[in-house]
Amino acid sequence: LSCSIFVDHGDSFMIADPDGEKPAVRIIESISCEDQGGLVRFTVPDGIPATSLDPRSSYLISDISKRSRAQVLNNTLWPYFKLDGDPANALRIGNTSFLGTSVDDINRLVLSCGGIITETKTARTVRFQSLAQALTGGNEFVMTDYSFGMKEQQLHAALIGILEFDAANGRLPKPNDEADADVVVANARLFAQACRVLNQATGSNTALCLTEDQIDETIIRAYARHCVIELQPIACFCGGVAAQEVVKCSGKYTPIPGFAHFSFQEALPNPPPPLAERQPQNSRYDELIAVYGSSFVLQKLANLNYFLIGSGALGCEFVKNFALCGICCGPNGKLTIADADRIELSNLSRQFLFREHNVRQSKAVAAAAMALNPGPRTVANPMNTHLKVQAIEAYVGPKTETPALFWDPFWENLDGICNALDNMEARFYVDAQCVKFEKPLLESGTMGTSGNIDPIVPNKTRTYRQGGNAADQAGVPMCTLRNFPHLTDHCVEWARDKFAELFVKPARRAMKFAADPNTTITEFKQRAAQAQHGADLTSLATEAEALASTLRLAAEPDSLRKRHACAQAAFNAFHALFRDQILDLIHAYPIDARVKDVAGRDKGAFWSGHKRFPTAATYDPNNSAHWQFLVATTHLLSQMVGGQPRKEEEDEEYASQERSQGFAADLVASLSMPIYARRAVDTSDIEGTTSSSNTDDEDAYSRQLLNAAIQTMETLATNPPTDIQPEDFEKDDDYNFHVDFVAACANCRALNYAIPLTDHDKAKQTAGRIVPAIATTTAAVTGLVMLELFKVVLDMPNTALRTRQVGLGVNVYPSFDADNLIEHRTTETMIRPDPSTLPEEAFEANGSVKREFWTKHTSVAYPNPHSVWTKLPAPEEAALHWKVTDLADWLSNEHGLKLTAWNLQCGVATDEDGKPRPISTRVYPPIEQLDLNKLPDLTLSKPKAMMYLQQTHGLRGSSMMKYLAEWDKYRKIGHLPENFPPPEKSTAEMTLIEILQIKGNLDLTGRKRVLLDGLSCSIAPAKPDDTDSMDVDEVDVEKLAPVLLKLPG
């Protein structure tokens, strides 16, 4: 459970790129005129992590406005330096006094010039120690022990002890041999003693700074007992790190500067198994047995029932690790692999189980086959023919909670879950399932040469959602994407958003319209009445026109005319996006616009800093971005509305004759140029005021567009088109025009703002949120995950579990104890009142408010304390016949809680952006169900109708008003229905099972447990000793553990 890696690149080795990261980019705010070094102040571009600049790099200045005197600095390269007292976001670039217009300007003039600073990584030459030098001297090891316990020095002394033992005996110490371990410990002490003498004699610390009395015998002895043992997880980790060092021979990344010592001795069983358990058994698992014992390896590990979710880069490594460690290889073992994806050609470089003949096969099925029987087309032996594996080609999520896939009995029978996922939504879902069924979760991820490992164990650690790694990265502000891009990535993100606006949202709205035209028309009319002018009216008109245009395209019966109409719509979209919107922005903020605050004070030029002044586009048939946009948009619109056959999944010849510049030229020849009409710009999130106000002409045009769109909807309402299909973005198909559109659209946008262009692969990577997996990182990460799996199966305490991060590129390997449980506790907080509401006697002499006038707020947690893993298990009979009143009585009698409300989630709605939104329904207090048979005759006057309801049915108050409102609705219609539906059963009369099924729309087939969330309760706080006779008001429980309802079956 220890390993050492040594690296020596000789006396002169050049490191060209120390970290392999993209060069840092910063936006220049200002440059001062100083003869001792101009101070360049900068900001971090939107959407870019705020990290420190590398002082070893140089920095290129570019893109300074031609209107600034500082433009002479464009394309100049400067070394990094700063002076004491300089601000954080700044650097100095040398003598800039020449920027001043006179002597008086120097040392006081600051130019607000805009521009960009781009890091230029400077190659540096480093010298490495030889193996002989590194063995005997030096204390600079890669830091791997973040407890600062000098473990790296201890491991180095242990290594020397092992090498000395080998030199004397011609072999390494035997496994678990205490006599051999004694010799190694003695050798380590002698080495430490020799180092002490050398350091004293030379008056320096050239040798290891570890004295003989500082030798930790526990570490050295464990190292010696297991040094000859090759554990598969350690080999996997060490192999990944060593392979990355081979990559570093190219000069990219920072090599290990000599020795890197790693120790994972916290994974050792404590106490160790009996020596008889650790004896060899002539088994392929003898190495594991020598450390963990035969019972653990051949019984516990072999018979685990584990769920591996994902079979990509990480998943392939996990399948290999499980097979080689014998996990799920026993008679009762089972490994279930789930992955809905198919293998793409681009996967082969990093998902090592797959070969070219596996392309288009299920990832889960192919991975399982490669572990059991690679077949004749692969020159490889089976990893483990005893692996009990089931491969399922399916996503893991709410829709697959079915008897055929992943229902409750499946989750309940698992011993643990190992994630190999690449998105947050799936991670959060699996995390919630692990909380519900109280199962351990092994979570990990990679990003280039970096990775993370997070063990999540019920009632020991916090969950994935609660941990720091659960947070999504901050995105780019919409204001930047909409009007002020300054990086190529901003243009790609904007293009990705336009993809949804053109090919997803209008199609979804059109499908909704086809299902219920009148409701859609009514909604637009209501919104039209509310949107009076300005950007709100423009936005609504644009949305309505997008829907109307989609309906018109889909309603065209002739396929040729439909294709032509789609081409015209694509041509219109080009001018709307890259001509009209830019002209609107320039009209609102001309090149000489100024920023003014609310008081009218001038704050400087508007087009400065990260704001680039744009240029409107004119369609150029020879500009590749222009014609590629037209081609991709035409095809996508035509597919969306059924104007051409939709692409099949494996069709690589799709529209192959219609992707050229000539095809685009033929289209344009038959298209008409759209007329520009000025529209209002949304300035709600733009600092300062516009240089021109909104005009009546702008509003009139938007109103005209809106009314025409509504008229189109009314015309098509009687026979709405139905052959409409949203183009959901798919990054992995290079022939469906999706990435083609994003790349072309991003480049057209970049041309507007003089931003460097992108290409197909970079656009695919950015728009698809792809972080390329590196085989070295996945190997290292999955090896460490296996150690956490061993600890979980051994039921080790939280202090033995490790949250780890790895940085193979820069040799960073921090590890910490797994995050402790987050416990919810009842707390009391004193709240200072508003002084203006207090009498004079409430104040001290110094003016502060006396403590007796403060109010106490109690935040109640129940149970106190409890964690997210805690549940309130209801009795077995609760699932048989309990009603809400029984639940309320049980909460009161068993827990002292008063049920005040229950809002049950009854479904999930998907908004137009495709994002899920939970929907809830009220269960308690029960809503009175109306019996429409009690409605009065519609010919009665309102007072007589009220009298009828009161005298005939005994209705009073709010109940009567509900019936009266329903009666009034039918009176406006003019008649009552011939047959009223029977009144819906009240939740007060339903059992809990009926409530879940009817109100919660929950299919209970195969369900074993349901968490009753959405309960609201109050509780009487504990009374102080001197208030026995006083009534204490109940307080709301702010943190309530869910009730667990176990279902029979």
PDB file of N, CA and C in Angstrom, residues 32-38 94-98 106-107:
ATOM      1  N   SER A  32      -1.299  52.865 -16.837  1.00  0.00           N
ATOM      2  CA  SER A  32      -0.789  54.141 -16.338  1.00  0.00           C
ATOM      3  C   SER A  32       0.478  54.543 -17.090  1.00  0.00           C
ATOM      4  N   CYS A  33       0.748  55.837 -17.152  1.00  0.00           N
ATOM      5  CA  CYS A  33       1.949  56.368 -17.792  1.00  0.00           C
ATOM      6  C   CYS A  33       3.012  56.590 -16.721  1.00  0.00           C
ATOM      7  N   GLU A  34       3.978  55.673 -16.668  1.00  0.00           N
ATOM      8  CA  GLU A  34       5.015  55.750 -15.637  1.00  0.00           C
ATOM      9  C   GLU A  34       6.361  55.347 -16.229  1.00  0.00           C
ATOM     10  N   ASP A  35       7.390  56.052 -15.847  1.00  0.00           N
ATOM     11  CA  ASP A  35       8.705  55.704 -16.371  1.00  0.00           C
ATOM     12  C   ASP A  35       9.327  54.546 -15.611  1.00  0.00           C
ATOM     13  N   GLN A  36       8.800  54.181 -14.454  1.00  0.00           N
ATOM     14  CA  GLN A  36       9.313  53.051 -13.688  1.00  0.00           C
ATOM     15  C   GLN A  36       8.518  51.778 -13.919  1.00  0.00           C
ATOM     16  N   GLY A  37       7.656  51.803 -14.887  1.00  0.00           N
ATOM     17  CA  GLY A  37       6.860  50.609 -15.181  1.00  0.00           C
ATOM     18  C   GLY A  37       5.379  50.914 -15.131  1.00  0.00           C
ATOM     19  N   GLY A  38       4.748  50.890 -16.291  1.00  0.00           N
ATOM     20  CA  GLY A  38       3.327  51.193 -16.347  1.00  0.00           C
ATOM     21  C   GLY A  38       2.499  50.110 -15.670  1.00  0.00           C
ATOM     22  N   GLY A  94       6.807  47.812 -17.811  1.00  0.00           N
ATOM     23  CA  GLY A  94       7.969  48.576 -18.214  1.00  0.00           C
ATOM     24  C   GLY A  94       7.638  50.048 -18.397  1.00  0.00           C
ATOM     25  N   ASN A  95       8.551  50.772 -19.004  1.00  0.00           N
ATOM     26  CA  ASN A  95       8.422  52.216 -19.177  1.00  0.00           C
ATOM     27  C   ASN A  95       7.287  52.541 -20.147  1.00  0.00           C
ATOM     28  N   THR A  96       6.284  53.244 -19.650  1.00  0.00           N
ATOM     29  CA  THR A  96       5.162  53.663 -20.507  1.00  0.00           C
ATOM     30  C   THR A  96       5.016  55.177 -20.518  1.00  0.00           C
ATOM     31  N   SER A  97       6.077  55.891 -20.135  1.00  0.00           N
ATOM     32  CA  SER A  97       5.984  57.350 -20.085  1.00  0.00           C
ATOM     33  C   SER A  97       5.728  57.946 -21.460  1.00  0.00           C
ATOM     34  N   PHE A  98       6.098  57.218 -22.517  1.00  0.00           N
ATOM     35  CA  PHE A  98       5.898  57.737 -23.874  1.00  0.00           C
ATOM     36  C   PHE A  98       4.428  57.854 -24.246  1.00  0.00           C
ATOM     37  N   ILE A 106       2.956  62.554 -17.370  1.00  0.00           N
ATOM     38  CA  ILE A 106       3.705  61.400 -16.883  1.00  0.00           C
ATOM     39  C   ILE A 106       3.500  61.249 -15.374  1.00  0.00           C
ATOM     40  N   ASN A 107       3.374  59.995 -14.950  1.00  0.00           N
ATOM     41  CA  ASN A 107       3.172  59.598 -13.554  1.00  0.00           C
ATOM     42  C   ASN A 107       1.788  59.930 -13.018  1.00  0.00           C
TER      43      ASN A 107
END
